[in-house]
Short mmCIF file of C-alpha atoms in Angstrom, two decimals:
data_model
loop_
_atom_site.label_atom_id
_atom_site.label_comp_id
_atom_site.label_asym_id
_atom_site.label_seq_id
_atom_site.Cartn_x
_atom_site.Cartn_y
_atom_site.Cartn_z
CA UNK A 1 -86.30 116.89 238.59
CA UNK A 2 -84.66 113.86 241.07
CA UNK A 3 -81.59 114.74 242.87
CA UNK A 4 -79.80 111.74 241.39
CA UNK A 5 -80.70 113.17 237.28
CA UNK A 6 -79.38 116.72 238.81
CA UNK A 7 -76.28 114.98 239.83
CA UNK A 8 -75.42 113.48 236.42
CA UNK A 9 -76.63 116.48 234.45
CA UNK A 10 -74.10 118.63 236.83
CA UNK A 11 -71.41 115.49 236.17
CA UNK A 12 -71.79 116.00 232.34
CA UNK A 13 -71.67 119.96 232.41
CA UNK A 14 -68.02 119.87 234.17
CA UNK A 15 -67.01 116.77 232.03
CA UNK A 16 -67.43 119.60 228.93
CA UNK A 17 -66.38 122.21 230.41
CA UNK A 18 -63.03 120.19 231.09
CA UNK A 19 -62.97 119.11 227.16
CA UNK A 20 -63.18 122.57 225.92
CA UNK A 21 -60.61 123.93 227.87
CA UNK A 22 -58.33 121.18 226.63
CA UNK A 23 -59.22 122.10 222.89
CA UNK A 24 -58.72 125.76 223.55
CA UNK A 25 -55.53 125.29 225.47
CA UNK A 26 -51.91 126.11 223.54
CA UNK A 27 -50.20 122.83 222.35
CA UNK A 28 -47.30 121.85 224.21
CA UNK A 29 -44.50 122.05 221.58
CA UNK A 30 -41.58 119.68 222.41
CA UNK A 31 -38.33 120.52 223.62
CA UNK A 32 -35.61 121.25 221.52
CA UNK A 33 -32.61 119.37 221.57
CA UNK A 34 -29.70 121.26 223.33
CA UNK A 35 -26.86 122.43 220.75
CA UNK A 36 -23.55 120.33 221.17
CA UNK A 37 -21.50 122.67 222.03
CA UNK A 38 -18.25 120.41 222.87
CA UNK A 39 -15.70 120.22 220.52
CA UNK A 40 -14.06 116.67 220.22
CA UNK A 41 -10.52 116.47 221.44
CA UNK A 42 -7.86 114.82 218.95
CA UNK A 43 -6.91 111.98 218.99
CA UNK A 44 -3.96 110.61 220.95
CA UNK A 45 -0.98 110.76 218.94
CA UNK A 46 1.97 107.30 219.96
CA UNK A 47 4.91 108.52 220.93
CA UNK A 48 8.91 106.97 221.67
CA UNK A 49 8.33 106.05 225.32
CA UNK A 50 4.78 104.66 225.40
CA UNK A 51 3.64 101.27 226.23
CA UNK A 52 1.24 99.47 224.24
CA UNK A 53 -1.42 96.29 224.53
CA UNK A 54 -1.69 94.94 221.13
CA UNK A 55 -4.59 92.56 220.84
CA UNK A 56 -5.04 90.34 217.85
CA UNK A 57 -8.46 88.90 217.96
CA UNK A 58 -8.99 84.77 218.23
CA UNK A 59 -4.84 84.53 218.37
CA UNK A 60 -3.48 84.92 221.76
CA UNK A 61 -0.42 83.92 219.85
CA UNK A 62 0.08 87.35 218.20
CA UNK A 63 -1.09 89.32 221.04
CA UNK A 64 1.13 90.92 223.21
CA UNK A 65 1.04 93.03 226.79
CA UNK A 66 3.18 96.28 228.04
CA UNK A 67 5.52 96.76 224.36
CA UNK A 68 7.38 99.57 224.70
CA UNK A 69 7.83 101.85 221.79
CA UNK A 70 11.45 101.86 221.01
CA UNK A 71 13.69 105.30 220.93
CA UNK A 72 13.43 104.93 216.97
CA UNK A 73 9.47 105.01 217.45
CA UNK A 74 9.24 101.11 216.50
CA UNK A 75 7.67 97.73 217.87
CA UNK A 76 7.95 94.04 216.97
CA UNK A 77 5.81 91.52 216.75
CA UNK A 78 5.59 88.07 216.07
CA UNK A 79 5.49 87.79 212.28
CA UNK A 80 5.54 92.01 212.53
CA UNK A 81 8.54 93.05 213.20
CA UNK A 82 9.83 96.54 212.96
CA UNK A 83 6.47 98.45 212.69
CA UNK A 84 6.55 102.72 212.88
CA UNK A 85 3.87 103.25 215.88
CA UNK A 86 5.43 106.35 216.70
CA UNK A 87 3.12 109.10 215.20
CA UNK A 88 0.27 107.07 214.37
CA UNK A 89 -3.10 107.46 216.48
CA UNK A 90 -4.20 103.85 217.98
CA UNK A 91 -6.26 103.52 215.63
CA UNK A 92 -4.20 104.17 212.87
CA UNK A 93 -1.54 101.60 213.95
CA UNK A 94 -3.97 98.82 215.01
CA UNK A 95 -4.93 99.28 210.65
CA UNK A 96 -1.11 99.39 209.37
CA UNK A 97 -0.77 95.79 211.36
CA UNK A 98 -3.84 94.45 210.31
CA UNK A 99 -2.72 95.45 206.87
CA UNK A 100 0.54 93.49 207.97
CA UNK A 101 -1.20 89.98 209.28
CA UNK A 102 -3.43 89.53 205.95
CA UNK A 103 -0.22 87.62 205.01
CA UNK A 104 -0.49 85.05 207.34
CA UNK A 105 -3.88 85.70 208.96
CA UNK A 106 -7.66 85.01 207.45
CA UNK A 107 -9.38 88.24 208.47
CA UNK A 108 -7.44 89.97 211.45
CA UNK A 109 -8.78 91.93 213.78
CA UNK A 110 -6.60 94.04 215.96
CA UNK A 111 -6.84 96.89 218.94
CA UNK A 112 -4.15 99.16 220.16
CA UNK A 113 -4.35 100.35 223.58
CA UNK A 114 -1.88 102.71 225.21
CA UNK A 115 -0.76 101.61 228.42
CA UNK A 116 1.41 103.90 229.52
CA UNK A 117 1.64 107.53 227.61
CA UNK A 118 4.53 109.87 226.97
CA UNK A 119 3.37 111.18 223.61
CA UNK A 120 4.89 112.60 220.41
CA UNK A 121 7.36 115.28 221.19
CA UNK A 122 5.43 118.00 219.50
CA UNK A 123 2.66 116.92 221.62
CA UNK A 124 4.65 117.05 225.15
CA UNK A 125 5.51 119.80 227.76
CA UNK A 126 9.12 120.42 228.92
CA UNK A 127 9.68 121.99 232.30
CA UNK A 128 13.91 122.86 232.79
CA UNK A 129 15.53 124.91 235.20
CA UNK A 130 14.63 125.08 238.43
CA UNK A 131 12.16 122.60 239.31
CA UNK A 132 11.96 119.77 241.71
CA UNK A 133 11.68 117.38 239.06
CA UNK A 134 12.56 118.93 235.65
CA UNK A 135 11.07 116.74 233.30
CA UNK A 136 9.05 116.01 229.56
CA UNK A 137 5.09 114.71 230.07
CA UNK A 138 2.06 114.12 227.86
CA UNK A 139 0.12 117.36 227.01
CA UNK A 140 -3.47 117.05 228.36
CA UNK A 141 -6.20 119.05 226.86
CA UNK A 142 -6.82 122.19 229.24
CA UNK A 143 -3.42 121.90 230.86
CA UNK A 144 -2.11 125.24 232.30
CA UNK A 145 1.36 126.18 233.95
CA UNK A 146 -0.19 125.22 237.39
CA UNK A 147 -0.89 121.27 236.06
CA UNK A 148 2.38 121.30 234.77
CA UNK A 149 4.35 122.68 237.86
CA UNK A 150 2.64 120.38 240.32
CA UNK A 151 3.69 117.58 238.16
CA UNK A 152 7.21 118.84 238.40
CA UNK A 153 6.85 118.76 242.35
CA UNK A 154 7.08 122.42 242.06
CA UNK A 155 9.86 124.98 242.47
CA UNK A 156 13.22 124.54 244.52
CA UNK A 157 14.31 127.01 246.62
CA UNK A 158 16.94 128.54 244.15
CA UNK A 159 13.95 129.73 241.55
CA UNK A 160 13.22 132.78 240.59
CA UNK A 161 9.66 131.88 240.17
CA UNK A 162 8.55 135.40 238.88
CA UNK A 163 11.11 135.25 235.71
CA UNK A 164 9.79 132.32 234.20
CA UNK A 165 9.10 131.94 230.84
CA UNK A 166 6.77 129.72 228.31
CA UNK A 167 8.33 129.17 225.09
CA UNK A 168 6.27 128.43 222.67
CA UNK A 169 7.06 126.88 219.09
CA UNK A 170 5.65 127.75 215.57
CA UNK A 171 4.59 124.72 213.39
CA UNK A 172 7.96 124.11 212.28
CA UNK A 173 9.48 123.66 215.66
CA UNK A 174 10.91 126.82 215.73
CA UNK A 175 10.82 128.91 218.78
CA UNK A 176 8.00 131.84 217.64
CA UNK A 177 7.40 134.18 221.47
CA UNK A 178 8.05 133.88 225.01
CA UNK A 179 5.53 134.58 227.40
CA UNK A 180 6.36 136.04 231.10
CA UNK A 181 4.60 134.08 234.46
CA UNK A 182 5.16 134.97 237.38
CA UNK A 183 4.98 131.47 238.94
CA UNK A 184 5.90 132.90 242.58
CA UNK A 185 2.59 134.79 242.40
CA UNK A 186 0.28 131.96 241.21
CA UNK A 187 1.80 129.43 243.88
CA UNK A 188 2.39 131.81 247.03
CA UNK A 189 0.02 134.98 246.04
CA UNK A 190 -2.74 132.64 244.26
CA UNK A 191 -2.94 135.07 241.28
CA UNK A 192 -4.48 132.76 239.13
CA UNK A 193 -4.26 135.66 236.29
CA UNK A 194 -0.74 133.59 236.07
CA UNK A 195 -1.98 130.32 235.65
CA UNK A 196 -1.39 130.37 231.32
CA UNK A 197 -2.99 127.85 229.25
CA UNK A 198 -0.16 125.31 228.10
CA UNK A 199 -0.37 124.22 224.23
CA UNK A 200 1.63 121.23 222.83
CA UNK A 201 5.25 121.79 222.54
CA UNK A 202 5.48 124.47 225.19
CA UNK A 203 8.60 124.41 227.40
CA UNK A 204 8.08 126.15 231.00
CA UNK A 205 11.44 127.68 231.72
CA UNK A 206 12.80 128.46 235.26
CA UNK A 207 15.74 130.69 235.83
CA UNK A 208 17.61 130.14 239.09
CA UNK A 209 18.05 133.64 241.26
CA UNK A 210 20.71 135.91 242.16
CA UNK A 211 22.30 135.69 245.40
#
């Protein structure tokens, strides 16, 4: 037998060799998709304080840029005026004025943005006493006493950081339990143990000390 038939004989042995290990071998199965584990946070609630862009599609006219929402949790607009916003998601109000417009407008279309956001009162923290800056502000999801202090530019130098209290309201706005942090130990000990998750309509309060 020629070299050059031994060569191709040898080629085609390995070619089959390859073939039925690929038959033989496991299928690959394909990945499975990851759970979703994330849970999606609610939807941001207008509150008395916040600043709106209300944008009426195709009518420049009826748009408008940075409206405050009243005290009374109302906004005007041209050929709307006097319109709740306060309680009502973004999405909800951009419908109720769209519902509004039909009057006067063939087929509105409108988006709500929030500009600036303070948030429904049930949805806001409260720190009073003795902070720096004692003051109301939009509760974020995850927010803990630690977020909520360095937006209050922290203690002042009358505190008695360690008597501090969270209290925390029921569903009817009642006050339900008070919870104890010792805020001296999370800011100057870094006992993070003390850094307590915040839920809407908390209110951090600070006693000043004895002297």
């Amino acid at each position: 037998m020629s070299m050059k038939m031994r060569r191709v004989l040898h080629s085609l042995a390995t070619a089959l060799a390859l073939m039925a290990a690929a038959c033989t071998a496991a299928p690959v199965q394909p990945a499975a998709d990851a759970p979703n584990t994330g849970a999606a946070a609610p939807e941001y609630v207008i509150g008395p304080g916040d600043t709106l862009d209300v944008f009426v599609y195709l009518a420049p006219e009826l748009s408008t840029n940075g409206l405050p929402v009243r005290p009374d949790g109302r906004i005007s607009l041209p050929l709307v005026p006097d319109i709740v916003a306060a309680g009502q998601t973004p999405s909800q109000l951009a419908s109720d004025i769209t519902t509004r417009l039909r009057r006067y407008v063939i087929e509105p279309n409108v988006t709500v943005m929030v500009r600036a956001f303070v948030g429904a009162p049930s949805q806001q923290i409260r720190i009073i006493g003795e902070a720096t800056q004692p003051r109301s502000m939009p509760y974020r999801e995850g927010m803990t006493v630690l977020d909520a202090v360095i937006e209050a530019r922290g203690l002042t130098r009358y505190a008695a950081g360690n008597r501090a209290e969270i209290v925390r309201r029921n569903a009817s706005g009642t006050p339900s339990h008070t919870i104890p942090v010792r805020l001296d130990d999370l800011l100057r000990g870094g006992d993070m143990t003390q850094d307590a998750r915040m839920q809407p309509g908390d209110t951090l309060v600070i006693p000043q000390g004895w002297f």
